[in-house]
């Protein structure tokens, strides 16, 4: 003090004693100096001391804090007189800290006013200290780089919250700081922000509401343990009033409902307080809000308030909450559907006493949930399994009876062998009896790259434990019993296998679809419990591994209890339980139809058996941008990216691992503990920066530069390929690539822009670089043994490509990270077509024509199924057209992950080829009976078929719709007749005859070439006039070896390249003459 006093002339020691004001009044000179002193010493201590020591000395006791503040000043003054003060605990030296200069300045400013204040009574001018420090903090926020030291002004910002003058600015800056991420929230909490922002909740100032709601959302997203303090201080009322205020923007109401969802999470006092505060009614009013994130969190909040809290559930019943939530089950945003399933799941999951009324409600909710069995989003289906598991726990004894009945039925019923599946009158839609799947030699989650000896069984199947270390308790092959006989699947509880193997469940699923079930139980029982059991059986065969794994856990939990409970009394009950022989199909199999769902019976959907999909141990999903803002500009035309927190096709939350301590833990009460982690995963959105520019919009980010490079490459490929095609192609037989594929190629697909080609065999995909001639990757698609890949598409081929595979059981899988040295990862999978018709496949065309019969037999179609599943991808809209051995063309919106439309084909035979044009909204389908049908999807289901051409006499191999505005339809049948149609004309405008016995055909979209592959071991390439420009019969080299029978072929979308796969495992690519290239 004395030292600095000498810097200000005219101030004496006597004057210093006369500084007016009170220490505890911040508006007076003395009070303000004391306040500045507190802020500066806090700042020095926070920046110099270790965090835990700072907490101990400066935050736990006011007296100790005051003592140590004075010690810091004493150290500075005494050091100037060559004295060294000592403390316990010993502190690092602080006397040279830069903030002391700010203290000197503040003291000087105050002292320089003293003479005039005392002598003339002029007003005291407040120090600019706090405003300047806020500016320094703002500079740190706006100018700094990502990785840097924390801002030293943080404790000062805290002190400024006490001042009404600077409070708004301080809160704004504090919010921007907390938005930097969880580390910033932890720093702010370590400074001691909590009591300050808690106290501010008592303020009624409307302008503070958005800032306080934002700050609290950030705090609770990182540290949810504050819920008790909030309720104790009635802080929840503040957020209830924000939620109820319709004038608040939706973003702020979303944060308020998120905060309330944290307050009521597993905290009875919070649930009671919010129930009294009318939270349920407030939430129900917001369910139809246009802001998706608000709808999502309102549903999560409802699900949490009545989770294990019966008064809230009955309040919800009185307000018809469950019925109002039903509308969200068909919401366009998958996360909202998911949150609604979560809310309905906890609604039925209360363990209080059951009355008839509550049982009726539970049954209604269960039947509504059952309709989501084929939802396009795996996140929704995972949540569905968990919701149904709550119901299973509530009505455990009923489900045990059902399980026992199904097990008995399955044991009594013999699955027909493949030989008699074609007999007329055979009821079962069975392909062939599923046995142990053939797995690639893939031995861990971390390595899906497969060995070349690809046909051996994975021996680790038998000895893997349920909760294998090395990943979340998600899927491991050991979850399945390898025994195919039903009797051995009901093994002793000591073994580490599931009681129900996948084979047993799959068989059960098909038996259940028509056998007489539970003659000993009344109709109401049969209409709900058996149907929910069937839904779970269907979900256990889900193509997405995590969904099937969860369903397997629930089924096996009940199966274990049922068989354990049944053992002592089996002698008594055996007559009534085991001797109900399979009877004719009854109406019982159709109950789920009446409830509006779709029965799981015919679709032998893809199993969870072979999920060698690698899963990283934990997947942080950073929400890189605020939700639902339109993407800036059109940098990536038609690249389907969500502006939501979950990226397109993101799998959502990783499954939470339970029961991992005890190997047998999965037997006892799995179901109550099941959870998907949806809420915690959704909450991460609030912990991540929302004000930051998304990386793809940052002009200098790596992501943006890579995208620009890809777009330049795409333009180059288009330009160069166009110039070659314009010169005219007179031959197409220059072999530029040949290699032996690990399996017989069944589908082949060129990547549109890079030099990669995907070749699928029955159940695996191989990637080749056709320019370098080397294999890039080979991995297992995960479809069950009795299914095959029948179609492939590249999604977002112009940008970050994904690969879609379709199998003939109606399952769709999407992969990323393929064809580069990373592990391929399944992004999503769903049942694209739920009711494939395996017994009638290909029959109409086979019976009509002997050549078609020969080709069909050659292609093994009669045994393995007609067309399988055919798809066409529309990049501009993100729509996926799917059809095959069904009577509809189903359109999926991949952005929303939901079915948009079912167009009836109006035919009795399968769809063999699809082609669409987004400009004209047309879809062309080629069918097995030889007809070509044109649909306009803008029209209703009854009038959308605008044209049917019946000129082909046999199976249509390919129907292609040219993309130009007046583009023609080109279709080809197995008889080799190529027909050109004008969509507005009732008859063909041109006919060309090519080779007979066609097995494969493709049409080049740019060059007007088409190539035919024959069962007679040759390829013929034709130009638009029908002239043969090339006939390929022999491989180059190989001493001129004859090519095998053609199994598949495809043109490159741009280059004049033709890829050919043949039955001798070889994969070759032919191109135009070298001089053109």
PDB file of C-alpha atoms in Angstrom, residues 367-598:
ATOM      1  CA  UNK A 367     -49.501 -53.749 -29.396  1.00  0.00           C
ATOM      2  CA  UNK A 368     -48.703 -50.195 -30.517  1.00  0.00           C
ATOM      3  CA  UNK A 369     -44.988 -50.815 -29.952  1.00  0.00           C
ATOM      4  CA  UNK A 370     -45.165 -54.095 -31.864  1.00  0.00           C
ATOM      5  CA  UNK A 371     -45.869 -52.112 -35.026  1.00  0.00           C
ATOM      6  CA  UNK A 372     -42.283 -50.805 -34.985  1.00  0.00           C
ATOM      7  CA  UNK A 373     -40.921 -54.316 -35.557  1.00  0.00           C
ATOM      8  CA  UNK A 374     -39.692 -53.353 -39.046  1.00  0.00           C
ATOM      9  CA  UNK A 375     -38.685 -49.743 -38.361  1.00  0.00           C
ATOM     10  CA  UNK A 376     -35.780 -48.715 -40.567  1.00  0.00           C
ATOM     11  CA  UNK A 377     -33.650 -47.454 -37.673  1.00  0.00           C
ATOM     12  CA  UNK A 378     -31.716 -49.950 -35.523  1.00  0.00           C
ATOM     13  CA  UNK A 379     -31.666 -47.393 -32.709  1.00  0.00           C
ATOM     14  CA  UNK A 380     -35.470 -47.551 -32.578  1.00  0.00           C
ATOM     15  CA  UNK A 381     -35.542 -51.342 -32.718  1.00  0.00           C
ATOM     16  CA  UNK A 382     -32.967 -51.621 -29.917  1.00  0.00           C
ATOM     17  CA  UNK A 383     -35.130 -49.381 -27.766  1.00  0.00           C
ATOM     18  CA  UNK A 384     -38.148 -51.492 -28.773  1.00  0.00           C
ATOM     19  CA  UNK A 385     -36.518 -54.666 -27.412  1.00  0.00           C
ATOM     20  CA  UNK A 386     -35.797 -52.902 -24.130  1.00  0.00           C
ATOM     21  CA  UNK A 387     -39.360 -51.543 -23.919  1.00  0.00           C
ATOM     22  CA  UNK A 388     -40.797 -55.009 -24.539  1.00  0.00           C
ATOM     23  CA  UNK A 389     -38.390 -56.471 -21.993  1.00  0.00           C
ATOM     24  CA  UNK A 390     -40.046 -54.243 -19.349  1.00  0.00           C
ATOM     25  CA  UNK A 391     -43.361 -55.836 -20.270  1.00  0.00           C
ATOM     26  CA  UNK A 392     -41.815 -59.298 -20.130  1.00  0.00           C
ATOM     27  CA  UNK A 393     -40.585 -58.592 -16.586  1.00  0.00           C
ATOM     28  CA  UNK A 394     -44.020 -57.327 -15.498  1.00  0.00           C
ATOM     29  CA  UNK A 395     -45.841 -60.392 -16.804  1.00  0.00           C
ATOM     30  CA  UNK A 396     -43.065 -62.896 -16.328  1.00  0.00           C
ATOM     31  CA  UNK A 397     -45.226 -65.888 -15.422  1.00  0.00           C
ATOM     32  CA  UNK A 398     -47.423 -65.417 -18.507  1.00  0.00           C
ATOM     33  CA  UNK A 399     -44.367 -65.171 -20.744  1.00  0.00           C
ATOM     34  CA  UNK A 400     -42.822 -68.242 -19.121  1.00  0.00           C
ATOM     35  CA  UNK A 401     -45.936 -70.199 -20.058  1.00  0.00           C
ATOM     36  CA  UNK A 402     -45.734 -68.924 -23.642  1.00  0.00           C
ATOM     37  CA  UNK A 403     -42.021 -69.716 -23.813  1.00  0.00           C
ATOM     38  CA  UNK A 404     -42.579 -73.235 -22.559  1.00  0.00           C
ATOM     39  CA  UNK A 405     -45.353 -73.753 -25.067  1.00  0.00           C
ATOM     40  CA  UNK A 406     -43.187 -72.527 -27.944  1.00  0.00           C
ATOM     41  CA  UNK A 407     -40.293 -74.732 -26.822  1.00  0.00           C
ATOM     42  CA  UNK A 408     -42.596 -77.767 -26.694  1.00  0.00           C
ATOM     43  CA  UNK A 409     -44.108 -76.931 -30.086  1.00  0.00           C
ATOM     44  CA  UNK A 410     -40.694 -76.562 -31.594  1.00  0.00           C
ATOM     45  CA  UNK A 411     -39.555 -79.906 -30.226  1.00  0.00           C
ATOM     46  CA  UNK A 412     -42.641 -81.692 -31.515  1.00  0.00           C
ATOM     47  CA  UNK A 413     -42.474 -80.105 -34.924  1.00  0.00           C
ATOM     48  CA  UNK A 414     -40.005 -81.330 -37.505  1.00  0.00           C
ATOM     49  CA  UNK A 415     -38.778 -78.689 -39.917  1.00  0.00           C
ATOM     50  CA  UNK A 416     -39.230 -79.980 -43.476  1.00  0.00           C
ATOM     51  CA  UNK A 417     -36.122 -80.785 -45.394  1.00  0.00           C
ATOM     52  CA  UNK A 418     -35.280 -78.738 -48.496  1.00  0.00           C
ATOM     53  CA  UNK A 419     -36.476 -81.588 -50.675  1.00  0.00           C
ATOM     54  CA  UNK A 420     -40.115 -81.296 -49.733  1.00  0.00           C
ATOM     55  CA  UNK A 421     -40.370 -77.513 -49.543  1.00  0.00           C
ATOM     56  CA  UNK A 422     -41.664 -77.372 -53.085  1.00  0.00           C
ATOM     57  CA  UNK A 423     -44.556 -79.754 -52.454  1.00  0.00           C
ATOM     58  CA  UNK A 424     -47.938 -78.126 -52.926  1.00  0.00           C
ATOM     59  CA  UNK A 425     -49.846 -77.581 -49.720  1.00  0.00           C
ATOM     60  CA  UNK A 426     -46.708 -77.374 -47.671  1.00  0.00           C
ATOM     61  CA  UNK A 427     -47.442 -74.628 -45.203  1.00  0.00           C
ATOM     62  CA  UNK A 428     -44.021 -73.543 -44.132  1.00  0.00           C
ATOM     63  CA  UNK A 429     -42.147 -70.845 -45.958  1.00  0.00           C
ATOM     64  CA  UNK A 430     -38.873 -72.592 -45.222  1.00  0.00           C
ATOM     65  CA  UNK A 431     -35.735 -72.344 -47.412  1.00  0.00           C
ATOM     66  CA  UNK A 432     -33.719 -75.091 -45.903  1.00  0.00           C
ATOM     67  CA  UNK A 433     -33.240 -76.087 -42.325  1.00  0.00           C
ATOM     68  CA  UNK A 434     -30.750 -73.696 -40.801  1.00  0.00           C
ATOM     69  CA  UNK A 435     -27.767 -75.377 -39.280  1.00  0.00           C
ATOM     70  CA  UNK A 436     -24.558 -73.938 -37.910  1.00  0.00           C
ATOM     71  CA  UNK A 437     -23.566 -70.959 -40.002  1.00  0.00           C
ATOM     72  CA  UNK A 438     -20.404 -71.034 -42.001  1.00  0.00           C
ATOM     73  CA  UNK A 439     -18.240 -68.232 -40.699  1.00  0.00           C
ATOM     74  CA  UNK A 440     -15.161 -66.687 -42.161  1.00  0.00           C
ATOM     75  CA  UNK A 441     -12.024 -67.112 -40.131  1.00  0.00           C
ATOM     76  CA  UNK A 442     -12.593 -63.931 -38.226  1.00  0.00           C
ATOM     77  CA  UNK A 443     -11.463 -64.135 -34.661  1.00  0.00           C
ATOM     78  CA  UNK A 444     -12.030 -60.812 -32.972  1.00  0.00           C
ATOM     79  CA  UNK A 445     -13.999 -57.597 -33.092  1.00  0.00           C
ATOM     80  CA  UNK A 446     -10.893 -55.695 -33.941  1.00  0.00           C
ATOM     81  CA  UNK A 447     -10.081 -57.647 -37.069  1.00  0.00           C
ATOM     82  CA  UNK A 448     -12.720 -58.420 -39.629  1.00  0.00           C
ATOM     83  CA  UNK A 449     -10.230 -58.738 -42.425  1.00  0.00           C
ATOM     84  CA  UNK A 450     -10.614 -62.315 -43.544  1.00  0.00           C
ATOM     85  CA  UNK A 451      -8.147 -64.939 -44.513  1.00  0.00           C
ATOM     86  CA  UNK A 452      -8.185 -66.294 -48.030  1.00  0.00           C
ATOM     87  CA  UNK A 453      -9.162 -69.762 -46.838  1.00  0.00           C
ATOM     88  CA  UNK A 454     -12.579 -68.344 -46.380  1.00  0.00           C
ATOM     89  CA  UNK A 455     -14.724 -71.405 -46.045  1.00  0.00           C
ATOM     90  CA  UNK A 456     -13.773 -72.783 -42.640  1.00  0.00           C
ATOM     91  CA  UNK A 457     -16.019 -72.754 -39.576  1.00  0.00           C
ATOM     92  CA  UNK A 458     -15.073 -70.386 -36.851  1.00  0.00           C
ATOM     93  CA  UNK A 459     -14.019 -72.757 -34.131  1.00  0.00           C
ATOM     94  CA  UNK A 460     -14.208 -70.056 -31.514  1.00  0.00           C
ATOM     95  CA  UNK A 461     -17.994 -70.237 -31.843  1.00  0.00           C
ATOM     96  CA  UNK A 462     -18.137 -73.027 -29.307  1.00  0.00           C
ATOM     97  CA  UNK A 463     -15.958 -71.550 -26.618  1.00  0.00           C
ATOM     98  CA  UNK A 464     -16.594 -67.811 -26.536  1.00  0.00           C
ATOM     99  CA  UNK A 465     -18.239 -66.536 -23.401  1.00  0.00           C
ATOM    100  CA  UNK A 466     -21.333 -64.337 -23.499  1.00  0.00           C
ATOM    101  CA  UNK A 467     -19.614 -61.206 -22.319  1.00  0.00           C
ATOM    102  CA  UNK A 468     -16.382 -61.548 -24.137  1.00  0.00           C
ATOM    103  CA  UNK A 469     -13.758 -59.049 -23.050  1.00  0.00           C
ATOM    104  CA  UNK A 470     -12.727 -56.584 -25.660  1.00  0.00           C
ATOM    105  CA  UNK A 471     -15.994 -54.897 -26.397  1.00  0.00           C
ATOM    106  CA  UNK A 472     -19.271 -53.861 -24.860  1.00  0.00           C
ATOM    107  CA  UNK A 473     -21.529 -56.762 -24.004  1.00  0.00           C
ATOM    108  CA  UNK A 474     -22.783 -56.598 -27.489  1.00  0.00           C
ATOM    109  CA  UNK A 475     -22.753 -59.466 -29.861  1.00  0.00           C
ATOM    110  CA  UNK A 476     -20.254 -62.259 -29.781  1.00  0.00           C
ATOM    111  CA  UNK A 477     -20.590 -65.477 -31.710  1.00  0.00           C
ATOM    112  CA  UNK A 478     -20.534 -67.359 -28.436  1.00  0.00           C
ATOM    113  CA  UNK A 479     -23.950 -65.984 -27.604  1.00  0.00           C
ATOM    114  CA  UNK A 480     -25.364 -68.790 -29.656  1.00  0.00           C
ATOM    115  CA  UNK A 481     -25.574 -72.408 -28.907  1.00  0.00           C
ATOM    116  CA  UNK A 482     -23.994 -74.369 -31.712  1.00  0.00           C
ATOM    117  CA  UNK A 483     -26.186 -77.371 -31.134  1.00  0.00           C
ATOM    118  CA  UNK A 484     -28.833 -77.663 -33.789  1.00  0.00           C
ATOM    119  CA  UNK A 485     -30.973 -80.242 -32.015  1.00  0.00           C
ATOM    120  CA  UNK A 486     -33.645 -78.683 -29.888  1.00  0.00           C
ATOM    121  CA  UNK A 487     -33.339 -81.041 -26.961  1.00  0.00           C
ATOM    122  CA  UNK A 488     -29.749 -80.132 -26.244  1.00  0.00           C
ATOM    123  CA  UNK A 489     -30.466 -76.423 -26.349  1.00  0.00           C
ATOM    124  CA  UNK A 490     -32.251 -76.644 -23.034  1.00  0.00           C
ATOM    125  CA  UNK A 491     -28.982 -77.367 -21.360  1.00  0.00           C
ATOM    126  CA  UNK A 492     -28.055 -77.115 -17.727  1.00  0.00           C
ATOM    127  CA  UNK A 493     -27.675 -73.650 -16.250  1.00  0.00           C
ATOM    128  CA  UNK A 494     -23.985 -74.257 -15.714  1.00  0.00           C
ATOM    129  CA  UNK A 495     -22.928 -74.127 -19.310  1.00  0.00           C
ATOM    130  CA  UNK A 496     -22.012 -70.756 -20.789  1.00  0.00           C
ATOM    131  CA  UNK A 497     -24.289 -70.967 -23.780  1.00  0.00           C
ATOM    132  CA  UNK A 498     -27.686 -69.492 -24.400  1.00  0.00           C
ATOM    133  CA  UNK A 499     -30.551 -71.861 -23.705  1.00  0.00           C
ATOM    134  CA  UNK A 500     -32.167 -71.018 -27.023  1.00  0.00           C
ATOM    135  CA  UNK A 501     -29.772 -71.126 -29.916  1.00  0.00           C
ATOM    136  CA  UNK A 502     -30.437 -68.973 -32.935  1.00  0.00           C
ATOM    137  CA  UNK A 503     -31.486 -72.083 -34.865  1.00  0.00           C
ATOM    138  CA  UNK A 504     -34.089 -72.958 -32.238  1.00  0.00           C
ATOM    139  CA  UNK A 505     -35.436 -69.422 -32.237  1.00  0.00           C
ATOM    140  CA  UNK A 506     -35.558 -69.283 -36.018  1.00  0.00           C
ATOM    141  CA  UNK A 507     -37.398 -72.590 -36.120  1.00  0.00           C
ATOM    142  CA  UNK A 508     -39.751 -71.434 -33.350  1.00  0.00           C
ATOM    143  CA  UNK A 509     -40.517 -68.306 -35.324  1.00  0.00           C
ATOM    144  CA  UNK A 510     -41.648 -70.298 -38.313  1.00  0.00           C
ATOM    145  CA  UNK A 511     -43.492 -72.951 -36.333  1.00  0.00           C
ATOM    146  CA  UNK A 512     -45.340 -70.240 -34.434  1.00  0.00           C
ATOM    147  CA  UNK A 513     -46.724 -68.666 -37.526  1.00  0.00           C
ATOM    148  CA  UNK A 514     -49.306 -71.360 -38.099  1.00  0.00           C
ATOM    149  CA  UNK A 515     -49.348 -74.036 -35.407  1.00  0.00           C
ATOM    150  CA  UNK A 516     -52.052 -74.058 -32.763  1.00  0.00           C
ATOM    151  CA  UNK A 517     -50.728 -72.212 -29.792  1.00  0.00           C
ATOM    152  CA  UNK A 518     -51.846 -72.498 -26.232  1.00  0.00           C
ATOM    153  CA  UNK A 519     -55.137 -74.223 -26.546  1.00  0.00           C
ATOM    154  CA  UNK A 520     -55.192 -74.167 -22.730  1.00  0.00           C
ATOM    155  CA  UNK A 521     -55.193 -70.381 -22.459  1.00  0.00           C
ATOM    156  CA  UNK A 522     -57.864 -67.822 -23.248  1.00  0.00           C
ATOM    157  CA  UNK A 523     -58.067 -65.521 -26.238  1.00  0.00           C
ATOM    158  CA  UNK A 524     -56.882 -62.355 -24.484  1.00  0.00           C
ATOM    159  CA  UNK A 525     -53.713 -64.175 -23.498  1.00  0.00           C
ATOM    160  CA  UNK A 526     -53.108 -65.404 -26.985  1.00  0.00           C
ATOM    161  CA  UNK A 527     -53.698 -61.996 -28.509  1.00  0.00           C
ATOM    162  CA  UNK A 528     -50.972 -60.186 -26.548  1.00  0.00           C
ATOM    163  CA  UNK A 529     -48.343 -62.375 -24.885  1.00  0.00           C
ATOM    164  CA  UNK A 530     -47.880 -64.788 -27.774  1.00  0.00           C
ATOM    165  CA  UNK A 531     -47.709 -61.904 -30.215  1.00  0.00           C
ATOM    166  CA  UNK A 532     -45.119 -60.022 -28.180  1.00  0.00           C
ATOM    167  CA  UNK A 533     -43.164 -63.285 -27.942  1.00  0.00           C
ATOM    168  CA  UNK A 534     -43.344 -63.562 -31.738  1.00  0.00           C
ATOM    169  CA  UNK A 535     -42.166 -59.969 -32.076  1.00  0.00           C
ATOM    170  CA  UNK A 536     -39.171 -60.799 -29.865  1.00  0.00           C
ATOM    171  CA  UNK A 537     -38.476 -63.926 -31.937  1.00  0.00           C
ATOM    172  CA  UNK A 538     -38.507 -61.742 -35.029  1.00  0.00           C
ATOM    173  CA  UNK A 539     -36.173 -59.208 -33.419  1.00  0.00           C
ATOM    174  CA  UNK A 540     -33.802 -62.005 -32.374  1.00  0.00           C
ATOM    175  CA  UNK A 541     -33.272 -62.579 -36.099  1.00  0.00           C
ATOM    176  CA  UNK A 542     -32.734 -58.872 -36.820  1.00  0.00           C
ATOM    177  CA  UNK A 543     -30.022 -58.096 -39.375  1.00  0.00           C
ATOM    178  CA  UNK A 544     -28.459 -55.563 -36.996  1.00  0.00           C
ATOM    179  CA  UNK A 545     -26.270 -57.436 -34.477  1.00  0.00           C
ATOM    180  CA  UNK A 546     -26.984 -55.333 -31.404  1.00  0.00           C
ATOM    181  CA  UNK A 547     -30.750 -55.610 -31.846  1.00  0.00           C
ATOM    182  CA  UNK A 548     -30.671 -59.374 -32.257  1.00  0.00           C
ATOM    183  CA  UNK A 549     -28.331 -59.702 -29.303  1.00  0.00           C
ATOM    184  CA  UNK A 550     -30.628 -57.774 -26.971  1.00  0.00           C
ATOM    185  CA  UNK A 551     -33.640 -59.811 -28.104  1.00  0.00           C
ATOM    186  CA  UNK A 552     -31.691 -63.049 -27.600  1.00  0.00           C
ATOM    187  CA  UNK A 553     -30.948 -61.977 -24.030  1.00  0.00           C
ATOM    188  CA  UNK A 554     -34.622 -61.343 -23.266  1.00  0.00           C
ATOM    189  CA  UNK A 555     -35.796 -64.603 -24.855  1.00  0.00           C
ATOM    190  CA  UNK A 556     -33.133 -66.653 -23.134  1.00  0.00           C
ATOM    191  CA  UNK A 557     -33.779 -65.035 -19.781  1.00  0.00           C
ATOM    192  CA  UNK A 558     -37.419 -66.143 -19.945  1.00  0.00           C
ATOM    193  CA  UNK A 559     -36.611 -69.518 -21.500  1.00  0.00           C
ATOM    194  CA  UNK A 560     -34.214 -70.211 -18.639  1.00  0.00           C
ATOM    195  CA  UNK A 561     -36.789 -69.311 -16.000  1.00  0.00           C
ATOM    196  CA  UNK A 562     -39.516 -71.247 -17.802  1.00  0.00           C
ATOM    197  CA  UNK A 563     -37.453 -74.434 -18.056  1.00  0.00           C
ATOM    198  CA  UNK A 564     -36.142 -74.092 -14.496  1.00  0.00           C
ATOM    199  CA  UNK A 565     -39.628 -73.518 -13.086  1.00  0.00           C
ATOM    200  CA  UNK A 566     -41.176 -76.239 -15.209  1.00  0.00           C
ATOM    201  CA  UNK A 567     -38.797 -79.007 -14.211  1.00  0.00           C
ATOM    202  CA  UNK A 568     -40.312 -80.014 -10.846  1.00  0.00           C
ATOM    203  CA  UNK A 569     -43.889 -80.012 -12.167  1.00  0.00           C
ATOM    204  CA  UNK A 570     -43.269 -81.340 -15.630  1.00  0.00           C
ATOM    205  CA  UNK A 571     -44.584 -84.812 -14.659  1.00  0.00           C
ATOM    206  CA  UNK A 572     -47.923 -83.291 -13.727  1.00  0.00           C
ATOM    207  CA  UNK A 573     -48.299 -80.907 -16.650  1.00  0.00           C
ATOM    208  CA  UNK A 574     -46.743 -82.894 -19.415  1.00  0.00           C
ATOM    209  CA  UNK A 575     -50.069 -84.049 -20.812  1.00  0.00           C
ATOM    210  CA  UNK A 576     -51.489 -80.598 -21.219  1.00  0.00           C
ATOM    211  CA  UNK A 577     -48.268 -79.009 -22.396  1.00  0.00           C
ATOM    212  CA  UNK A 578     -46.547 -81.378 -24.738  1.00  0.00           C
ATOM    213  CA  UNK A 579     -49.326 -83.211 -26.498  1.00  0.00           C
ATOM    214  CA  UNK A 580     -50.893 -80.306 -28.375  1.00  0.00           C
ATOM    215  CA  UNK A 581     -50.001 -81.555 -31.812  1.00  0.00           C
ATOM    216  CA  UNK A 582     -49.510 -79.091 -34.649  1.00  0.00           C
ATOM    217  CA  UNK A 583     -52.898 -78.333 -36.139  1.00  0.00           C
ATOM    218  CA  UNK A 584     -54.030 -76.527 -39.236  1.00  0.00           C
ATOM    219  CA  UNK A 585     -53.375 -72.798 -39.408  1.00  0.00           C
ATOM    220  CA  UNK A 586     -55.788 -70.867 -37.260  1.00  0.00           C
ATOM    221  CA  UNK A 587     -56.722 -67.242 -37.110  1.00  0.00           C
ATOM    222  CA  UNK A 588     -54.428 -66.924 -34.126  1.00  0.00           C
ATOM    223  CA  UNK A 589     -51.509 -66.283 -36.419  1.00  0.00           C
ATOM    224  CA  UNK A 590     -53.193 -63.169 -37.734  1.00  0.00           C
ATOM    225  CA  UNK A 591     -53.828 -61.372 -34.460  1.00  0.00           C
ATOM    226  CA  UNK A 592     -50.860 -59.128 -34.916  1.00  0.00           C
ATOM    227  CA  UNK A 593     -52.331 -58.021 -38.230  1.00  0.00           C
ATOM    228  CA  UNK A 594     -55.457 -56.807 -36.528  1.00  0.00           C
ATOM    229  CA  UNK A 595     -53.310 -54.789 -34.196  1.00  0.00           C
ATOM    230  CA  UNK A 596     -51.761 -53.064 -37.163  1.00  0.00           C
ATOM    231  CA  UNK A 597     -48.361 -54.674 -37.115  1.00  0.00           C
ATOM    232  CA  UNK A 598     -46.898 -57.083 -39.601  1.00  0.00           C
TER     233      UNK A 598
END
